mmCIF file of C-alpha atoms in Angstrom:
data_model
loop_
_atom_site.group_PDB
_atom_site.id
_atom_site.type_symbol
_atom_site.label_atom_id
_atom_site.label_comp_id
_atom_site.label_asym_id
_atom_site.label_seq_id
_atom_site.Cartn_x
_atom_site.Cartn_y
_atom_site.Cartn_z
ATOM 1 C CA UNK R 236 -74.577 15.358 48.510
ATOM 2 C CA UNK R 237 -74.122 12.897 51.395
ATOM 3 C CA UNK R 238 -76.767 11.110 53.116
ATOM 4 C CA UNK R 239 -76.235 10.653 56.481
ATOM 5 C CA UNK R 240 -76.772 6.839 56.528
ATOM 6 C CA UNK R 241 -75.407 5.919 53.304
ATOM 7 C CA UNK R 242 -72.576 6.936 50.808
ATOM 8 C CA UNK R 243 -74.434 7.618 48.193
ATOM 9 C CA UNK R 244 -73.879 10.095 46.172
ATOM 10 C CA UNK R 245 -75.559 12.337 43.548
ATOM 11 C CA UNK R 246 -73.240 13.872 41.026
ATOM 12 C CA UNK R 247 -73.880 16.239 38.867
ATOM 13 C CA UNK R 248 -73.477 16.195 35.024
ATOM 14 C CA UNK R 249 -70.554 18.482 35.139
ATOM 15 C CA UNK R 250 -68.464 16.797 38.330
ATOM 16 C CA UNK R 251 -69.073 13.464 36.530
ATOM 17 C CA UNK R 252 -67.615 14.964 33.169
ATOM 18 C CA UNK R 253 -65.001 16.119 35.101
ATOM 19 C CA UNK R 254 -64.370 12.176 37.044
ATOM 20 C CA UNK R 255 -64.121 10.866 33.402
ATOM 21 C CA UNK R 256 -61.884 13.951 32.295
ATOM 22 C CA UNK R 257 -59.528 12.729 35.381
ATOM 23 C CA UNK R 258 -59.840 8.949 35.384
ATOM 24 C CA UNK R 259 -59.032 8.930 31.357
ATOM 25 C CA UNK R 260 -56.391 11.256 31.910
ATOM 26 C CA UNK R 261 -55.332 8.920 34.993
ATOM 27 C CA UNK R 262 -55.657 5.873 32.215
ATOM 28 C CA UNK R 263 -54.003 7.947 29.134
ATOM 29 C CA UNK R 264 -51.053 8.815 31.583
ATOM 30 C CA UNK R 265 -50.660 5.100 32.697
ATOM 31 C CA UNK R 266 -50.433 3.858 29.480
ATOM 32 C CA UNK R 267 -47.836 6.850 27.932
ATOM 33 C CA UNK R 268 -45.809 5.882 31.139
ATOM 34 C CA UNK R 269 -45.364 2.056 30.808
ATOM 35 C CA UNK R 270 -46.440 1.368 27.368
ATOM 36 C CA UNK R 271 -45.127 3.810 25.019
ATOM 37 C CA UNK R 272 -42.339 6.127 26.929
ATOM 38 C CA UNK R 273 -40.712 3.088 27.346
ATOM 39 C CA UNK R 274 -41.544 1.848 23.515
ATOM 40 C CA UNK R 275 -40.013 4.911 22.321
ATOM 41 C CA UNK R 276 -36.737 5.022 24.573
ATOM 42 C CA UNK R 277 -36.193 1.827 23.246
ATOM 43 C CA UNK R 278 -36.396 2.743 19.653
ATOM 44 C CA UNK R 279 -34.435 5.298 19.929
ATOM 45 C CA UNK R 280 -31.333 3.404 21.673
ATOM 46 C CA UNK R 281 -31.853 0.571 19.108
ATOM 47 C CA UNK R 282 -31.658 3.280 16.269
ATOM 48 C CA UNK R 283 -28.098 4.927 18.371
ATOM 49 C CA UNK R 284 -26.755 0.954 18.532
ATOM 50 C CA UNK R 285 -27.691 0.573 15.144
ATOM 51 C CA UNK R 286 -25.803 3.896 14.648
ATOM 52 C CA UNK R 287 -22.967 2.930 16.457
ATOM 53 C CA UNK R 288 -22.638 -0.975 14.843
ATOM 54 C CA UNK R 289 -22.911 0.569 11.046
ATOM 55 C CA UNK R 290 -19.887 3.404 11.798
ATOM 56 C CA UNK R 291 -17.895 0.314 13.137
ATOM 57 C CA UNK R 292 -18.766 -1.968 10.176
ATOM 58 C CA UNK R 293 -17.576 0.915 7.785
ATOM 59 C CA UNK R 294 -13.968 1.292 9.820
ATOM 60 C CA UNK R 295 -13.640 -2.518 9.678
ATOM 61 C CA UNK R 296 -14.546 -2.632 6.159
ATOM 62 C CA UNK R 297 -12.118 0.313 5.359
ATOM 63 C CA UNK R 298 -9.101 -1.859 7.368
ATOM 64 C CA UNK R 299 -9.442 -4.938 5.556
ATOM 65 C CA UNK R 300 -9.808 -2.754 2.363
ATOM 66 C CA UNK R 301 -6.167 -1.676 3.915
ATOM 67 C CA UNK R 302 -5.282 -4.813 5.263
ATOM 68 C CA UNK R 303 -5.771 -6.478 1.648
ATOM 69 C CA UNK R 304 -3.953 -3.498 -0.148
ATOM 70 C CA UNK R 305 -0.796 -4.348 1.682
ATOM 71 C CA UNK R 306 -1.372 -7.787 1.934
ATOM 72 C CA UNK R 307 -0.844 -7.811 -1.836
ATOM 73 C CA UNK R 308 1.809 -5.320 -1.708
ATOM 74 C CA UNK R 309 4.120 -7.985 0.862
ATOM 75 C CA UNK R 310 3.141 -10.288 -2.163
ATOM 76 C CA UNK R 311 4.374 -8.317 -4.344
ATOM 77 C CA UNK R 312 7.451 -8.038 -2.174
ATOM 78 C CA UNK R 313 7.834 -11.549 -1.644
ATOM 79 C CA UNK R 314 7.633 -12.357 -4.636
ATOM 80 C CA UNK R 315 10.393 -9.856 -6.160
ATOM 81 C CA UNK R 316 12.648 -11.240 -3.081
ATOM 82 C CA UNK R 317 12.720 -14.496 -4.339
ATOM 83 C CA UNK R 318 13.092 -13.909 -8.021
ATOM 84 C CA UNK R 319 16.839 -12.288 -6.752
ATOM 85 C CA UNK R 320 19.556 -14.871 -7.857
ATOM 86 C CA UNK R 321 20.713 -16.316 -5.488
ATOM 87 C CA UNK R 322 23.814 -15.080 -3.137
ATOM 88 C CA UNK R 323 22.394 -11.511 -4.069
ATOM 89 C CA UNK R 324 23.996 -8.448 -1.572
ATOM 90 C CA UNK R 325 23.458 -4.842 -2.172
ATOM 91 C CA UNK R 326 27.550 -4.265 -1.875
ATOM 92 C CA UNK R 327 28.542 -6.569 -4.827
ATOM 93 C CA UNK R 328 25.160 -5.513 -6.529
ATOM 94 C CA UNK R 329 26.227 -1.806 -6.045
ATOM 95 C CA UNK R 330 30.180 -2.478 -6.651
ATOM 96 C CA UNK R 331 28.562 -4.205 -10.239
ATOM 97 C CA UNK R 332 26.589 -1.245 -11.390
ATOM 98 C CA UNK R 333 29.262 1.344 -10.479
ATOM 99 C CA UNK R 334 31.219 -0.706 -13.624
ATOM 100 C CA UNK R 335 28.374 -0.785 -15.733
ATOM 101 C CA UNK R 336 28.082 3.091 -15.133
ATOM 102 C CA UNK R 337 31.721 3.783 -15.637
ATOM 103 C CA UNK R 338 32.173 5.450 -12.182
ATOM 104 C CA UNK R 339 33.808 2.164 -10.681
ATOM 105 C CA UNK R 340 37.069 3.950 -10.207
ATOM 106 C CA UNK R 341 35.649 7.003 -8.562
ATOM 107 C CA UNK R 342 34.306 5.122 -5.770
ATOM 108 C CA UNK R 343 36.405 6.415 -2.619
ATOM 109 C CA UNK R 344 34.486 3.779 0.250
ATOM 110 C CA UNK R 345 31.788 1.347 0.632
ATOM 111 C CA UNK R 346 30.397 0.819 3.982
ATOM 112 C CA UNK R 347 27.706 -2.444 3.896
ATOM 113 C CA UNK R 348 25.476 -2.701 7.166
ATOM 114 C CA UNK R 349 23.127 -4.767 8.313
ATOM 115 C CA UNK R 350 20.299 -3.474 10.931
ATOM 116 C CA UNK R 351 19.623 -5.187 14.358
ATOM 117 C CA UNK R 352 16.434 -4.748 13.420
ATOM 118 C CA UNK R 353 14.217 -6.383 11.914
ATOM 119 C CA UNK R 354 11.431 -5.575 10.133
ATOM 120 C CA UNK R 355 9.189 -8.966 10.439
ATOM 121 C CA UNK R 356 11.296 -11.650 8.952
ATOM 122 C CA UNK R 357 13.766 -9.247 6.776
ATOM 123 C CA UNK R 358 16.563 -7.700 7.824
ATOM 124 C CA UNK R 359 17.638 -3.717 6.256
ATOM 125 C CA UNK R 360 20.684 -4.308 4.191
ATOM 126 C CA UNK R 361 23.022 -1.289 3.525
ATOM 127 C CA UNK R 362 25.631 0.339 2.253
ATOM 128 C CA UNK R 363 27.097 3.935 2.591
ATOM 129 C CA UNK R 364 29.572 4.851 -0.396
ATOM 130 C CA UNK R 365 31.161 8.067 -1.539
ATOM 131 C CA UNK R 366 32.020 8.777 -5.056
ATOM 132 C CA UNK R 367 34.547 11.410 -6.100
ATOM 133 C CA UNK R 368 35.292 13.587 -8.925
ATOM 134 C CA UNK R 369 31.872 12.723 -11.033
ATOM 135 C CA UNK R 370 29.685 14.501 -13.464
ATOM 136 C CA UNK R 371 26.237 15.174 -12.679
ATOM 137 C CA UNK R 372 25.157 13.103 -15.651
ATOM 138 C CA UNK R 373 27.447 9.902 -14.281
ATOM 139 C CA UNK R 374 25.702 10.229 -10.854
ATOM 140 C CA UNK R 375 22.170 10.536 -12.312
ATOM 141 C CA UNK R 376 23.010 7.516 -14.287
ATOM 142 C CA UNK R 377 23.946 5.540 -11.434
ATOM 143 C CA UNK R 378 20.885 6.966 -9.488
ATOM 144 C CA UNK R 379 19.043 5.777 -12.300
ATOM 145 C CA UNK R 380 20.310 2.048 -12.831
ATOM 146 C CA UNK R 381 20.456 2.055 -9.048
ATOM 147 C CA UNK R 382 16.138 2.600 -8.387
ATOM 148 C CA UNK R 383 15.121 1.133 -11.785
ATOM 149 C CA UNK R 384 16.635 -2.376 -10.916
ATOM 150 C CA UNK R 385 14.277 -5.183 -9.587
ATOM 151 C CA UNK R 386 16.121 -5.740 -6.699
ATOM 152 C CA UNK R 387 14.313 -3.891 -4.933
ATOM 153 C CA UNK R 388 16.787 -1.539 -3.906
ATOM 154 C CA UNK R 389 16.336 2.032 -2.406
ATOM 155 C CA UNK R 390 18.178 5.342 -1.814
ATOM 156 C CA UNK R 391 17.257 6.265 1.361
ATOM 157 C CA UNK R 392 19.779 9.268 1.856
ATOM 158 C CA UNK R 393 22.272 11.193 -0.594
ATOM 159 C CA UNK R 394 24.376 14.140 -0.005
ATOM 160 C CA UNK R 395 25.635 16.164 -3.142
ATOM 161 C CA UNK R 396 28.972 18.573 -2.994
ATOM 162 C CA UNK R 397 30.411 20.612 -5.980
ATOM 163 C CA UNK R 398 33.800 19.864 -6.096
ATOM 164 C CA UNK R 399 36.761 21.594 -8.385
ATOM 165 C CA UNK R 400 37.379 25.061 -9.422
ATOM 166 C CA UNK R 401 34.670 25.268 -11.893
ATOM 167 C CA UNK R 402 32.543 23.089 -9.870
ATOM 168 C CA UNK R 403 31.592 20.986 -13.171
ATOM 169 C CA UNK R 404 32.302 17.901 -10.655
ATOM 170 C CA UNK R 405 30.720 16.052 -7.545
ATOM 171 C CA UNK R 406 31.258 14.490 -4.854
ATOM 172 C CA UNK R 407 28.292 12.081 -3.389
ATOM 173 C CA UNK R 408 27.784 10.121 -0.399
ATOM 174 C CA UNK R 409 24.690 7.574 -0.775
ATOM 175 C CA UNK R 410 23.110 5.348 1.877
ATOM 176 C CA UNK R 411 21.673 2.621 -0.075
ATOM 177 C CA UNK R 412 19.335 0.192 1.282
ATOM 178 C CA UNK R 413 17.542 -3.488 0.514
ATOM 179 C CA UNK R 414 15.752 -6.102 2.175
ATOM 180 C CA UNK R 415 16.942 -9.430 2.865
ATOM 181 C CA UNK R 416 15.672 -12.720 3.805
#
């Protein structure tokens, strides 16, 4: 109730309940607003950065996990490469174990090659070479002394035909292939 020469005013015990109601509502919304809305958004995009940073630590800890792997494997590599003798090439180190195999007669061409490309600081050595007329157990042999070597050398590619009446022999065509310094 107004006066008519003042503004004061009597409230009763319910509309005052109700003022406080409204003003702590006013207050409790104020404070969710620019204290702890804005408390919790922040949590939770330090928690998805936090997400985010661990996932990329794991990746980068899995490629140097990689990175070391090969790292030790070019070692490795590096290491065999320079315990070759020296003036080593795949054609006279092919030409040598075709002897040793006792197919040295049967070869019918070597090819050597060297790639354009390199791979780093090595150049691909190789050779292509057909062998005629051979048993299966001379070319397994060869194949044999041929990977087992330290030389690092490689059959990339080999092509296998039966050859003769009975077909008892072969002829192969291999593409060999090395690295070199």
């Amino acid at each position: 109730n107004f006066n008519r020469f003042g503004s004061q005013m009597k409230l009763s015990k319910r509309e005052k309940y109700s003022i406080y109601a409204a003003v702590g509502f006013i207050c409790l919304f104020i404070v969710l607003q620019l204290i702890l809305f804005p408390l919790m958004d922040k949590r939770f995009h330090i928690q998805k950065t936090l997400q985010v940073k661990t996932k990329i630590l794991e990746e980068m800890l899995s490629l140097k996990s990689e990175y070391d792997i090969i790292r030790k494997k070019a070692d490795l590599l590096e290491t065999r490469l320079a315990g070759r003798k020296n003036g080593f090439t795949l054609f006279s180190f092919l030409d040598r174990l075709a002897g040793e195999a006792g197919i040295k007669d049967r070869i019918a061409y070597m090819k050597p090659s060297t790639s354009t490309k390199t791979n780093g600081r090595y150049k691909i050595s190789s050779v292509e070479m057909k062998l005629e007329s051979i048993s299966l157990e001379e070319l397994v042999t060869y194949l044999y002394k041929t990977e087992i070597s330290k030389n690092l050398v490689n059959i990339k590619r080999i092509s296998i035909a039966k050859t003769g009446t009975e077909g008892e022999s072969l002829n192969a065509i291999l593409h060999v292939e090395t690295f070199e310094i």
